[in-house]
Amino acid sequence: MDIQHLKNIAQRLMSGDKGLLAMDESLGTCNKRFEALGIPQTEEYRRKYRQLIVTTPHLEESISGAILFDETIYQKTDEGVSFLNLLEYKGIIPGIKVDEGSVPLAAFPDEKITEGLDGLRHRLEVYYSLGIRFAKWRAVIKIDKGIPTKACVRINAITLALYAALCQEADIVPIVEPEVLMDGDHTMEQCAQVTQDVLKEIFNALYEQRVYLEGMILKPNMVVPGLDCKVQNDVEEIAEATISCFLKVVPAAVGGIAFLSGGQSYQLASERLNMMHLRFGQLMPWPLTFSFSRAIQQPTLELWKGEDQNIGAAQKMLAHRASCNSDARRGEYSRAMETF
Ligand code: 13P
């Protein structure tokens, strides 16, 4: 384990005004999004879509790293250039989703545990040899009557910590992603409490597992009310609830925090990140950025629709959304920028 190397990669991922692009949708998720837009759900169409992303001009100006799915790292452009080489050439660090998705947690109805630890040490070695420098593992926590249970939070925290330690052993920076879902009618305050409890448990587990905090990145949800909650808090309240939650439980040594978007609209995701920087920029001990999938990609996918003649417009939208989030990291984003 090369501590300096891990720290350098984490710093490069969080550097300047840039953020991460999550393009690691599993086959199921990617196909579901394609299906909704009438795009054929084949390997070739997934390759075409990922080619659109990695060949987008100026993407590297706002994106420091891209999280890929296993299928994508072996794919090439029409001209035969490997996606991994292309990303490296552009200065975008390639990463990989290594979890194998979430499954029901035995004996705990409605709760999930993430799979993928078996054989992970070997997979990480292979990924490193291919040029992958960081990884991602997502744990899913749902808020509902009586859940999350302590047992669910604890087992997901331990699993995340073991994954993170295995990554660092392989000189790969782990992104630790606990997602408290937006589904449901819970309040922002309930989300704050659950997010805080989950993060506390995770950092305890990371500490016990001897994970090097400077060489990892946390990928959390923002503290928001459930999608069906009657009270939808304003941008300022959400920024304040999120940052005050993290200040309580995220150690200052952590390499950085990079948000998932979790189903927020792309404008709201940017506005909320922007407000955190505008109001609390001076208070934060960690670099704070984005690692969005839907909040960057969704409008792009809707423009592309699987048609070659739409590639140019879709790429412009992708670069635009990435750059809006980079602006948000400087506290310079406004909704008016969306009329592009
Ligand atoms: P969203 O930004 O769409 O939530 O996706 C982020 C991600 O990486 C999910 O694991």
PDB file of N, CA, C and O in Angstrom, residues 141-211:
ATOM      1  N   ILE A 141     -29.465   2.669   1.916  1.00  0.00           N
ATOM      2  CA  ILE A 141     -30.188   2.741   3.186  1.00  0.00           C
ATOM      3  C   ILE A 141     -31.548   3.395   2.931  1.00  0.00           C
ATOM      4  O   ILE A 141     -31.614   4.492   2.361  1.00  0.00           O
ATOM      5  N   LYS A 142     -32.593   2.699   3.362  1.00  0.00           N
ATOM      6  CA  LYS A 142     -33.939   3.235   3.137  1.00  0.00           C
ATOM      7  C   LYS A 142     -34.531   3.722   4.464  1.00  0.00           C
ATOM      8  O   LYS A 142     -34.344   3.068   5.499  1.00  0.00           O
ATOM      9  N   ILE A 143     -35.246   4.860   4.387  1.00  0.00           N
ATOM     10  CA  ILE A 143     -35.948   5.349   5.587  1.00  0.00           C
ATOM     11  C   ILE A 143     -37.423   4.967   5.463  1.00  0.00           C
ATOM     12  O   ILE A 143     -38.056   5.259   4.441  1.00  0.00           O
ATOM     13  N   ASP A 144     -37.948   4.313   6.487  1.00  0.00           N
ATOM     14  CA  ASP A 144     -39.374   3.981   6.527  1.00  0.00           C
ATOM     15  C   ASP A 144     -39.708   3.651   7.984  1.00  0.00           C
ATOM     16  O   ASP A 144     -38.847   3.780   8.850  1.00  0.00           O
ATOM     17  N   LYS A 145     -40.923   3.205   8.206  1.00  0.00           N
ATOM     18  CA  LYS A 145     -41.318   2.859   9.583  1.00  0.00           C
ATOM     19  C   LYS A 145     -40.366   1.812  10.158  1.00  0.00           C
ATOM     20  O   LYS A 145     -40.257   0.716   9.616  1.00  0.00           O
ATOM     21  N   GLY A 146     -39.645   2.172  11.217  1.00  0.00           N
ATOM     22  CA  GLY A 146     -38.775   1.202  11.892  1.00  0.00           C
ATOM     23  C   GLY A 146     -37.462   0.901  11.180  1.00  0.00           C
ATOM     24  O   GLY A 146     -36.674   0.082  11.658  1.00  0.00           O
ATOM     25  N   ILE A 147     -37.229   1.502  10.037  1.00  0.00           N
ATOM     26  CA  ILE A 147     -35.947   1.279   9.352  1.00  0.00           C
ATOM     27  C   ILE A 147     -35.319   2.628   8.951  1.00  0.00           C
ATOM     28  O   ILE A 147     -36.059   3.588   8.758  1.00  0.00           O
ATOM     29  N   PRO A 148     -33.990   2.701   8.883  1.00  0.00           N
ATOM     30  CA  PRO A 148     -33.058   1.576   8.924  1.00  0.00           C
ATOM     31  C   PRO A 148     -32.855   1.047  10.338  1.00  0.00           C
ATOM     32  O   PRO A 148     -32.861   1.805  11.293  1.00  0.00           O
ATOM     33  N   THR A 149     -32.617  -0.257  10.433  1.00  0.00           N
ATOM     34  CA  THR A 149     -32.278  -0.858  11.724  1.00  0.00           C
ATOM     35  C   THR A 149     -30.785  -0.694  11.972  1.00  0.00           C
ATOM     36  O   THR A 149     -30.008  -0.484  11.025  1.00  0.00           O
ATOM     37  N   LYS A 150     -30.424  -0.807  13.233  1.00  0.00           N
ATOM     38  CA  LYS A 150     -29.005  -0.722  13.621  1.00  0.00           C
ATOM     39  C   LYS A 150     -28.198  -1.808  12.902  1.00  0.00           C
ATOM     40  O   LYS A 150     -27.073  -1.595  12.449  1.00  0.00           O
ATOM     41  N   ALA A 151     -28.817  -2.998  12.817  1.00  0.00           N
ATOM     42  CA  ALA A 151     -28.119  -4.145  12.213  1.00  0.00           C
ATOM     43  C   ALA A 151     -27.801  -3.865  10.747  1.00  0.00           C
ATOM     44  O   ALA A 151     -26.701  -4.165  10.265  1.00  0.00           O
ATOM     45  N   CYS A 152     -28.756  -3.280  10.036  1.00  0.00           N
ATOM     46  CA  CYS A 152     -28.539  -2.989   8.611  1.00  0.00           C
ATOM     47  C   CYS A 152     -27.430  -1.944   8.438  1.00  0.00           C
ATOM     48  O   CYS A 152     -26.547  -2.091   7.595  1.00  0.00           O
ATOM     49  N   VAL A 153     -27.488  -0.905   9.247  1.00  0.00           N
ATOM     50  CA  VAL A 153     -26.471   0.153   9.149  1.00  0.00           C
ATOM     51  C   VAL A 153     -25.098  -0.428   9.468  1.00  0.00           C
ATOM     52  O   VAL A 153     -24.116  -0.169   8.765  1.00  0.00           O
ATOM     53  N   ARG A 154     -25.036  -1.268  10.510  1.00  0.00           N
ATOM     54  CA  ARG A 154     -23.735  -1.789  10.932  1.00  0.00           C
ATOM     55  C   ARG A 154     -23.124  -2.711   9.872  1.00  0.00           C
ATOM     56  O   ARG A 154     -21.954  -2.590   9.527  1.00  0.00           O
ATOM     57  N   ILE A 155     -23.933  -3.594   9.311  1.00  0.00           N
ATOM     58  CA  ILE A 155     -23.360  -4.563   8.365  1.00  0.00           C
ATOM     59  C   ILE A 155     -22.920  -3.852   7.082  1.00  0.00           C
ATOM     60  O   ILE A 155     -21.900  -4.191   6.490  1.00  0.00           O
ATOM     61  N   ASN A 156     -23.674  -2.835   6.676  1.00  0.00           N
ATOM     62  CA  ASN A 156     -23.255  -2.077   5.487  1.00  0.00           C
ATOM     63  C   ASN A 156     -21.978  -1.279   5.766  1.00  0.00           C
ATOM     64  O   ASN A 156     -21.113  -1.155   4.891  1.00  0.00           O
ATOM     65  N   ALA A 157     -21.855  -0.768   6.990  1.00  0.00           N
ATOM     66  CA  ALA A 157     -20.651  -0.004   7.340  1.00  0.00           C
ATOM     67  C   ALA A 157     -19.423  -0.921   7.334  1.00  0.00           C
ATOM     68  O   ALA A 157     -18.364  -0.572   6.796  1.00  0.00           O
ATOM     69  N   ILE A 158     -19.572  -2.106   7.915  1.00  0.00           N
ATOM     70  CA  ILE A 158     -18.441  -3.047   7.979  1.00  0.00           C
ATOM     71  C   ILE A 158     -18.043  -3.481   6.562  1.00  0.00           C
ATOM     72  O   ILE A 158     -16.864  -3.566   6.220  1.00  0.00           O
ATOM     73  N   THR A 159     -19.052  -3.720   5.729  1.00  0.00           N
ATOM     74  CA  THR A 159     -18.785  -4.138   4.350  1.00  0.00           C
ATOM     75  C   THR A 159     -18.044  -3.032   3.591  1.00  0.00           C
ATOM     76  O   THR A 159     -17.070  -3.297   2.874  1.00  0.00           O
ATOM     77  N   LEU A 160     -18.500  -1.801   3.767  1.00  0.00           N
ATOM     78  CA  LEU A 160     -17.825  -0.670   3.104  1.00  0.00           C
ATOM     79  C   LEU A 160     -16.372  -0.545   3.582  1.00  0.00           C
ATOM     80  O   LEU A 160     -15.463  -0.258   2.787  1.00  0.00           O
ATOM     81  N   ALA A 161     -16.168  -0.754   4.876  1.00  0.00           N
ATOM     82  CA  ALA A 161     -14.813  -0.606   5.422  1.00  0.00           C
ATOM     83  C   ALA A 161     -13.884  -1.693   4.888  1.00  0.00           C
ATOM     84  O   ALA A 161     -12.723  -1.428   4.549  1.00  0.00           O
ATOM     85  N   LEU A 162     -14.393  -2.900   4.776  1.00  0.00           N
ATOM     86  CA  LEU A 162     -13.569  -4.001   4.264  1.00  0.00           C
ATOM     87  C   LEU A 162     -13.235  -3.760   2.782  1.00  0.00           C
ATOM     88  O   LEU A 162     -12.092  -3.955   2.343  1.00  0.00           O
ATOM     89  N   TYR A 163     -14.230  -3.320   2.021  1.00  0.00           N
ATOM     90  CA  TYR A 163     -14.001  -2.948   0.611  1.00  0.00           C
ATOM     91  C   TYR A 163     -12.920  -1.864   0.526  1.00  0.00           C
ATOM     92  O   TYR A 163     -11.995  -1.951  -0.285  1.00  0.00           O
ATOM     93  N   ALA A 164     -13.040  -0.834   1.380  1.00  0.00           N
ATOM     94  CA  ALA A 164     -12.095   0.293   1.306  1.00  0.00           C
ATOM     95  C   ALA A 164     -10.677  -0.176   1.625  1.00  0.00           C
ATOM     96  O   ALA A 164      -9.707   0.232   0.972  1.00  0.00           O
ATOM     97  N   ALA A 165     -10.543  -1.048   2.623  1.00  0.00           N
ATOM     98  CA  ALA A 165      -9.213  -1.547   2.992  1.00  0.00           C
ATOM     99  C   ALA A 165      -8.620  -2.381   1.854  1.00  0.00           C
ATOM    100  O   ALA A 165      -7.424  -2.270   1.543  1.00  0.00           O
ATOM    101  N   LEU A 166      -9.443  -3.186   1.207  1.00  0.00           N
ATOM    102  CA  LEU A 166      -8.952  -3.998   0.073  1.00  0.00           C
ATOM    103  C   LEU A 166      -8.495  -3.092  -1.067  1.00  0.00           C
ATOM    104  O   LEU A 166      -7.469  -3.339  -1.714  1.00  0.00           O
ATOM    105  N   CYS A 167      -9.237  -2.042  -1.333  1.00  0.00           N
ATOM    106  CA  CYS A 167      -8.846  -1.097  -2.389  1.00  0.00           C
ATOM    107  C   CYS A 167      -7.489  -0.486  -2.075  1.00  0.00           C
ATOM    108  O   CYS A 167      -6.598  -0.450  -2.929  1.00  0.00           O
ATOM    109  N   GLN A 168      -7.329  -0.012  -0.857  1.00  0.00           N
ATOM    110  CA  GLN A 168      -6.074   0.671  -0.516  1.00  0.00           C
ATOM    111  C   GLN A 168      -4.901  -0.302  -0.564  1.00  0.00           C
ATOM    112  O   GLN A 168      -3.801   0.071  -0.972  1.00  0.00           O
ATOM    113  N   GLU A 169      -5.126  -1.534  -0.179  1.00  0.00           N
ATOM    114  CA  GLU A 169      -4.078  -2.563  -0.288  1.00  0.00           C
ATOM    115  C   GLU A 169      -3.609  -2.677  -1.740  1.00  0.00           C
ATOM    116  O   GLU A 169      -2.450  -2.924  -2.023  1.00  0.00           O
ATOM    117  N   ALA A 170      -4.545  -2.471  -2.685  1.00  0.00           N
ATOM    118  CA  ALA A 170      -4.227  -2.582  -4.115  1.00  0.00           C
ATOM    119  C   ALA A 170      -3.838  -1.222  -4.722  1.00  0.00           C
ATOM    120  O   ALA A 170      -3.788  -1.079  -5.950  1.00  0.00           O
ATOM    121  N   ASP A 171      -3.599  -0.205  -3.871  1.00  0.00           N
ATOM    122  CA  ASP A 171      -3.248   1.151  -4.330  1.00  0.00           C
ATOM    123  C   ASP A 171      -4.349   1.805  -5.150  1.00  0.00           C
ATOM    124  O   ASP A 171      -4.092   2.605  -6.053  1.00  0.00           O
ATOM    125  N   ILE A 172      -5.579   1.437  -4.848  1.00  0.00           N
ATOM    126  CA  ILE A 172      -6.742   2.027  -5.512  1.00  0.00           C
ATOM    127  C   ILE A 172      -7.508   2.855  -4.473  1.00  0.00           C
ATOM    128  O   ILE A 172      -7.763   2.380  -3.366  1.00  0.00           O
ATOM    129  N   VAL A 173      -7.828   4.105  -4.842  1.00  0.00           N
ATOM    130  CA  VAL A 173      -8.555   4.987  -3.915  1.00  0.00           C
ATOM    131  C   VAL A 173     -10.020   4.542  -3.832  1.00  0.00           C
ATOM    132  O   VAL A 173     -10.702   4.478  -4.849  1.00  0.00           O
ATOM    133  N   PRO A 174     -10.501   4.218  -2.630  1.00  0.00           N
ATOM    134  CA  PRO A 174     -11.908   3.820  -2.519  1.00  0.00           C
ATOM    135  C   PRO A 174     -12.837   5.025  -2.412  1.00  0.00           C
ATOM    136  O   PRO A 174     -12.580   5.960  -1.656  1.00  0.00           O
ATOM    137  N   ILE A 175     -13.908   4.974  -3.172  1.00  0.00           N
ATOM    138  CA  ILE A 175     -15.010   5.904  -2.939  1.00  0.00           C
ATOM    139  C   ILE A 175     -16.021   5.145  -2.120  1.00  0.00           C
ATOM    140  O   ILE A 175     -16.482   4.068  -2.518  1.00  0.00           O
ATOM    141  N   VAL A 176     -16.324   5.678  -0.956  1.00  0.00           N
ATOM    142  CA  VAL A 176     -17.243   5.033  -0.017  1.00  0.00           C
ATOM    143  C   VAL A 176     -18.597   5.715  -0.164  1.00  0.00           C
ATOM    144  O   VAL A 176     -18.739   6.894   0.130  1.00  0.00           O
ATOM    145  N   GLU A 177     -19.567   4.971  -0.698  1.00  0.00           N
ATOM    146  CA  GLU A 177     -20.852   5.589  -1.042  1.00  0.00           C
ATOM    147  C   GLU A 177     -22.021   5.001  -0.252  1.00  0.00           C
ATOM    148  O   GLU A 177     -22.586   3.981  -0.632  1.00  0.00           O
ATOM    149  N   PRO A 178     -22.397   5.656   0.844  1.00  0.00           N
ATOM    150  CA  PRO A 178     -23.622   5.250   1.520  1.00  0.00           C
ATOM    151  C   PRO A 178     -24.747   6.150   1.011  1.00  0.00           C
ATOM    152  O   PRO A 178     -24.697   7.366   1.185  1.00  0.00           O
ATOM    153  N   GLU A 179     -25.749   5.575   0.394  1.00  0.00           N
ATOM    154  CA  GLU A 179     -26.843   6.402  -0.124  1.00  0.00           C
ATOM    155  C   GLU A 179     -28.096   6.222   0.721  1.00  0.00           C
ATOM    156  O   GLU A 179     -28.707   5.156   0.712  1.00  0.00           O
ATOM    157  N   VAL A 180     -28.473   7.274   1.443  1.00  0.00           N
ATOM    158  CA  VAL A 180     -29.769   7.292   2.119  1.00  0.00           C
ATOM    159  C   VAL A 180     -30.766   7.740   1.053  1.00  0.00           C
ATOM    160  O   VAL A 180     -30.675   8.857   0.534  1.00  0.00           O
ATOM    161  N   LEU A 181     -31.685   6.845   0.717  1.00  0.00           N
ATOM    162  CA  LEU A 181     -32.560   7.095  -0.440  1.00  0.00           C
ATOM    163  C   LEU A 181     -33.544   8.228  -0.196  1.00  0.00           C
ATOM    164  O   LEU A 181     -33.970   8.485   0.928  1.00  0.00           O
ATOM    165  N   MET A 182     -33.921   8.895  -1.303  1.00  0.00           N
ATOM    166  CA  MET A 182     -34.920   9.966  -1.234  1.00  0.00           C
ATOM    167  C   MET A 182     -36.347   9.423  -1.266  1.00  0.00           C
ATOM    168  O   MET A 182     -37.290  10.184  -1.061  1.00  0.00           O
ATOM    169  N   ASP A 183     -36.516   8.143  -1.580  1.00  0.00           N
ATOM    170  CA  ASP A 183     -37.871   7.578  -1.665  1.00  0.00           C
ATOM    171  C   ASP A 183     -38.569   7.666  -0.310  1.00  0.00           C
ATOM    172  O   ASP A 183     -37.957   7.363   0.721  1.00  0.00           O
ATOM    173  N   GLY A 184     -39.849   8.073  -0.323  1.00  0.00           N
ATOM    174  CA  GLY A 184     -40.624   8.085   0.922  1.00  0.00           C
ATOM    175  C   GLY A 184     -41.087   9.477   1.297  1.00  0.00           C
ATOM    176  O   GLY A 184     -40.822  10.453   0.587  1.00  0.00           O
ATOM    177  N   ASP A 185     -41.777   9.550   2.452  1.00  0.00           N
ATOM    178  CA  ASP A 185     -42.339  10.847   2.865  1.00  0.00           C
ATOM    179  C   ASP A 185     -41.655  11.390   4.120  1.00  0.00           C
ATOM    180  O   ASP A 185     -42.201  12.232   4.825  1.00  0.00           O
ATOM    181  N   HIS A 186     -40.449  10.895   4.406  1.00  0.00           N
ATOM    182  CA  HIS A 186     -39.727  11.374   5.592  1.00  0.00           C
ATOM    183  C   HIS A 186     -39.320  12.838   5.433  1.00  0.00           C
ATOM    184  O   HIS A 186     -39.202  13.352   4.321  1.00  0.00           O
ATOM    185  N   THR A 187     -39.085  13.471   6.575  1.00  0.00           N
ATOM    186  CA  THR A 187     -38.713  14.890   6.551  1.00  0.00           C
ATOM    187  C   THR A 187     -37.203  15.052   6.375  1.00  0.00           C
ATOM    188  O   THR A 187     -36.438  14.093   6.534  1.00  0.00           O
ATOM    189  N   MET A 188     -36.806  16.296   6.114  1.00  0.00           N
ATOM    190  CA  MET A 188     -35.370  16.606   6.006  1.00  0.00           C
ATOM    191  C   MET A 188     -34.671  16.296   7.337  1.00  0.00           C
ATOM    192  O   MET A 188     -33.539  15.800   7.349  1.00  0.00           O
ATOM    193  N   GLU A 189     -35.365  16.570   8.439  1.00  0.00           N
ATOM    194  CA  GLU A 189     -34.770  16.331   9.761  1.00  0.00           C
ATOM    195  C   GLU A 189     -34.528  14.832   9.970  1.00  0.00           C
ATOM    196  O   GLU A 189     -33.501  14.437  10.527  1.00  0.00           O
ATOM    197  N   GLN A 190     -35.477  14.016   9.513  1.00  0.00           N
ATOM    198  CA  GLN A 190     -35.274  12.553   9.634  1.00  0.00           C
ATOM    199  C   GLN A 190     -34.087  12.120   8.774  1.00  0.00           C
ATOM    200  O   GLN A 190     -33.271  11.299   9.189  1.00  0.00           O
ATOM    201  N   CYS A 191     -33.995  12.678   7.588  1.00  0.00           N
ATOM    202  CA  CYS A 191     -32.860  12.338   6.707  1.00  0.00           C
ATOM    203  C   CYS A 191     -31.542  12.750   7.371  1.00  0.00           C
ATOM    204  O   CYS A 191     -30.555  12.019   7.327  1.00  0.00           O
ATOM    205  N   ALA A 192     -31.551  13.922   8.028  1.00  0.00           N
ATOM    206  CA  ALA A 192     -30.327  14.401   8.692  1.00  0.00           C
ATOM    207  C   ALA A 192     -29.907  13.412   9.787  1.00  0.00           C
ATOM    208  O   ALA A 192     -28.726  13.054   9.892  1.00  0.00           O
ATOM    209  N   GLN A 193     -30.896  12.954  10.576  1.00  0.00           N
ATOM    210  CA  GLN A 193     -30.565  12.048  11.680  1.00  0.00           C
ATOM    211  C   GLN A 193     -30.022  10.715  11.152  1.00  0.00           C
ATOM    212  O   GLN A 193     -29.001  10.208  11.619  1.00  0.00           O
ATOM    213  N   VAL A 194     -30.704  10.166  10.148  1.00  0.00           N
ATOM    214  CA  VAL A 194     -30.266   8.874   9.604  1.00  0.00           C
ATOM    215  C   VAL A 194     -28.893   9.017   8.937  1.00  0.00           C
ATOM    216  O   VAL A 194     -27.997   8.194   9.139  1.00  0.00           O
ATOM    217  N   THR A 195     -28.713  10.083   8.161  1.00  0.00           N
ATOM    218  CA  THR A 195     -27.422  10.288   7.477  1.00  0.00           C
ATOM    219  C   THR A 195     -26.305  10.397   8.509  1.00  0.00           C
ATOM    220  O   THR A 195     -25.230   9.804   8.348  1.00  0.00           O
ATOM    221  N   GLN A 196     -26.581  11.132   9.570  1.00  0.00           N
ATOM    222  CA  GLN A 196     -25.570  11.294  10.624  1.00  0.00           C
ATOM    223  C   GLN A 196     -25.246   9.945  11.281  1.00  0.00           C
ATOM    224  O   GLN A 196     -24.068   9.600  11.461  1.00  0.00           O
ATOM    225  N   ASP A 197     -26.275   9.174  11.621  1.00  0.00           N
ATOM    226  CA  ASP A 197     -26.051   7.860  12.257  1.00  0.00           C
ATOM    227  C   ASP A 197     -25.258   6.930  11.334  1.00  0.00           C
ATOM    228  O   ASP A 197     -24.351   6.215  11.766  1.00  0.00           O
ATOM    229  N   VAL A 198     -25.629   6.952  10.057  1.00  0.00           N
ATOM    230  CA  VAL A 198     -24.963   6.074   9.083  1.00  0.00           C
ATOM    231  C   VAL A 198     -23.490   6.467   8.946  1.00  0.00           C
ATOM    232  O   VAL A 198     -22.591   5.619   8.981  1.00  0.00           O
ATOM    233  N   LEU A 199     -23.235   7.757   8.802  1.00  0.00           N
ATOM    234  CA  LEU A 199     -21.842   8.201   8.614  1.00  0.00           C
ATOM    235  C   LEU A 199     -21.001   7.912   9.863  1.00  0.00           C
ATOM    236  O   LEU A 199     -19.832   7.542   9.766  1.00  0.00           O
ATOM    237  N   LYS A 200     -21.616   8.073  11.028  1.00  0.00           N
ATOM    238  CA  LYS A 200     -20.896   7.803  12.269  1.00  0.00           C
ATOM    239  C   LYS A 200     -20.463   6.328  12.314  1.00  0.00           C
ATOM    240  O   LYS A 200     -19.315   6.009  12.603  1.00  0.00           O
ATOM    241  N   GLU A 201     -21.390   5.469  11.981  1.00  0.00           N
ATOM    242  CA  GLU A 201     -21.108   4.022  11.980  1.00  0.00           C
ATOM    243  C   GLU A 201     -20.023   3.702  10.940  1.00  0.00           C
ATOM    244  O   GLU A 201     -19.126   2.901  11.177  1.00  0.00           O
ATOM    245  N   ILE A 202     -20.106   4.348   9.796  1.00  0.00           N
ATOM    246  CA  ILE A 202     -19.132   4.082   8.722  1.00  0.00           C
ATOM    247  C   ILE A 202     -17.736   4.546   9.141  1.00  0.00           C
ATOM    248  O   ILE A 202     -16.758   3.814   8.967  1.00  0.00           O
ATOM    249  N   PHE A 203     -17.635   5.730   9.702  1.00  0.00           N
ATOM    250  CA  PHE A 203     -16.289   6.186  10.067  1.00  0.00           C
ATOM    251  C   PHE A 203     -15.720   5.390  11.243  1.00  0.00           C
ATOM    252  O   PHE A 203     -14.503   5.188  11.307  1.00  0.00           O
ATOM    253  N   ASN A 204     -16.576   4.894  12.121  1.00  0.00           N
ATOM    254  CA  ASN A 204     -16.083   3.964  13.161  1.00  0.00           C
ATOM    255  C   ASN A 204     -15.500   2.721  12.507  1.00  0.00           C
ATOM    256  O   ASN A 204     -14.410   2.264  12.856  1.00  0.00           O
ATOM    257  N   ALA A 205     -16.243   2.167  11.550  1.00  0.00           N
ATOM    258  CA  ALA A 205     -15.796   0.934  10.889  1.00  0.00           C
ATOM    259  C   ALA A 205     -14.520   1.189  10.077  1.00  0.00           C
ATOM    260  O   ALA A 205     -13.593   0.372  10.087  1.00  0.00           O
ATOM    261  N   LEU A 206     -14.452   2.320   9.394  1.00  0.00           N
ATOM    262  CA  LEU A 206     -13.253   2.646   8.598  1.00  0.00           C
ATOM    263  C   LEU A 206     -12.033   2.767   9.518  1.00  0.00           C
ATOM    264  O   LEU A 206     -10.935   2.305   9.188  1.00  0.00           O
ATOM    265  N   TYR A 207     -12.243   3.362  10.677  1.00  0.00           N
ATOM    266  CA  TYR A 207     -11.158   3.544  11.636  1.00  0.00           C
ATOM    267  C   TYR A 207     -10.670   2.177  12.135  1.00  0.00           C
ATOM    268  O   TYR A 207      -9.475   1.885  12.137  1.00  0.00           O
ATOM    269  N   GLU A 208     -11.634   1.346  12.525  1.00  0.00           N
ATOM    270  CA  GLU A 208     -11.265   0.012  13.025  1.00  0.00           C
ATOM    271  C   GLU A 208     -10.576  -0.821  11.954  1.00  0.00           C
ATOM    272  O   GLU A 208      -9.696  -1.627  12.238  1.00  0.00           O
ATOM    273  N   GLN A 209     -10.961  -0.616  10.713  1.00  0.00           N
ATOM    274  CA  GLN A 209     -10.401  -1.390   9.603  1.00  0.00           C
ATOM    275  C   GLN A 209      -9.083  -0.782   9.098  1.00  0.00           C
ATOM    276  O   GLN A 209      -8.516  -1.226   8.114  1.00  0.00           O
ATOM    277  N   ARG A 210      -8.616   0.272   9.763  1.00  0.00           N
ATOM    278  CA  ARG A 210      -7.344   0.948   9.461  1.00  0.00           C
ATOM    279  C   ARG A 210      -7.308   1.548   8.067  1.00  0.00           C
ATOM    280  O   ARG A 210      -6.289   1.490   7.360  1.00  0.00           O
ATOM    281  N   VAL A 211      -8.423   2.082   7.657  1.00  0.00           N
ATOM    282  CA  VAL A 211      -8.473   2.738   6.338  1.00  0.00           C
ATOM    283  C   VAL A 211      -7.821   4.119   6.458  1.00  0.00           C
ATOM    284  O   VAL A 211      -8.051   4.846   7.430  1.00  0.00           O
TER     285      VAL A 211
END
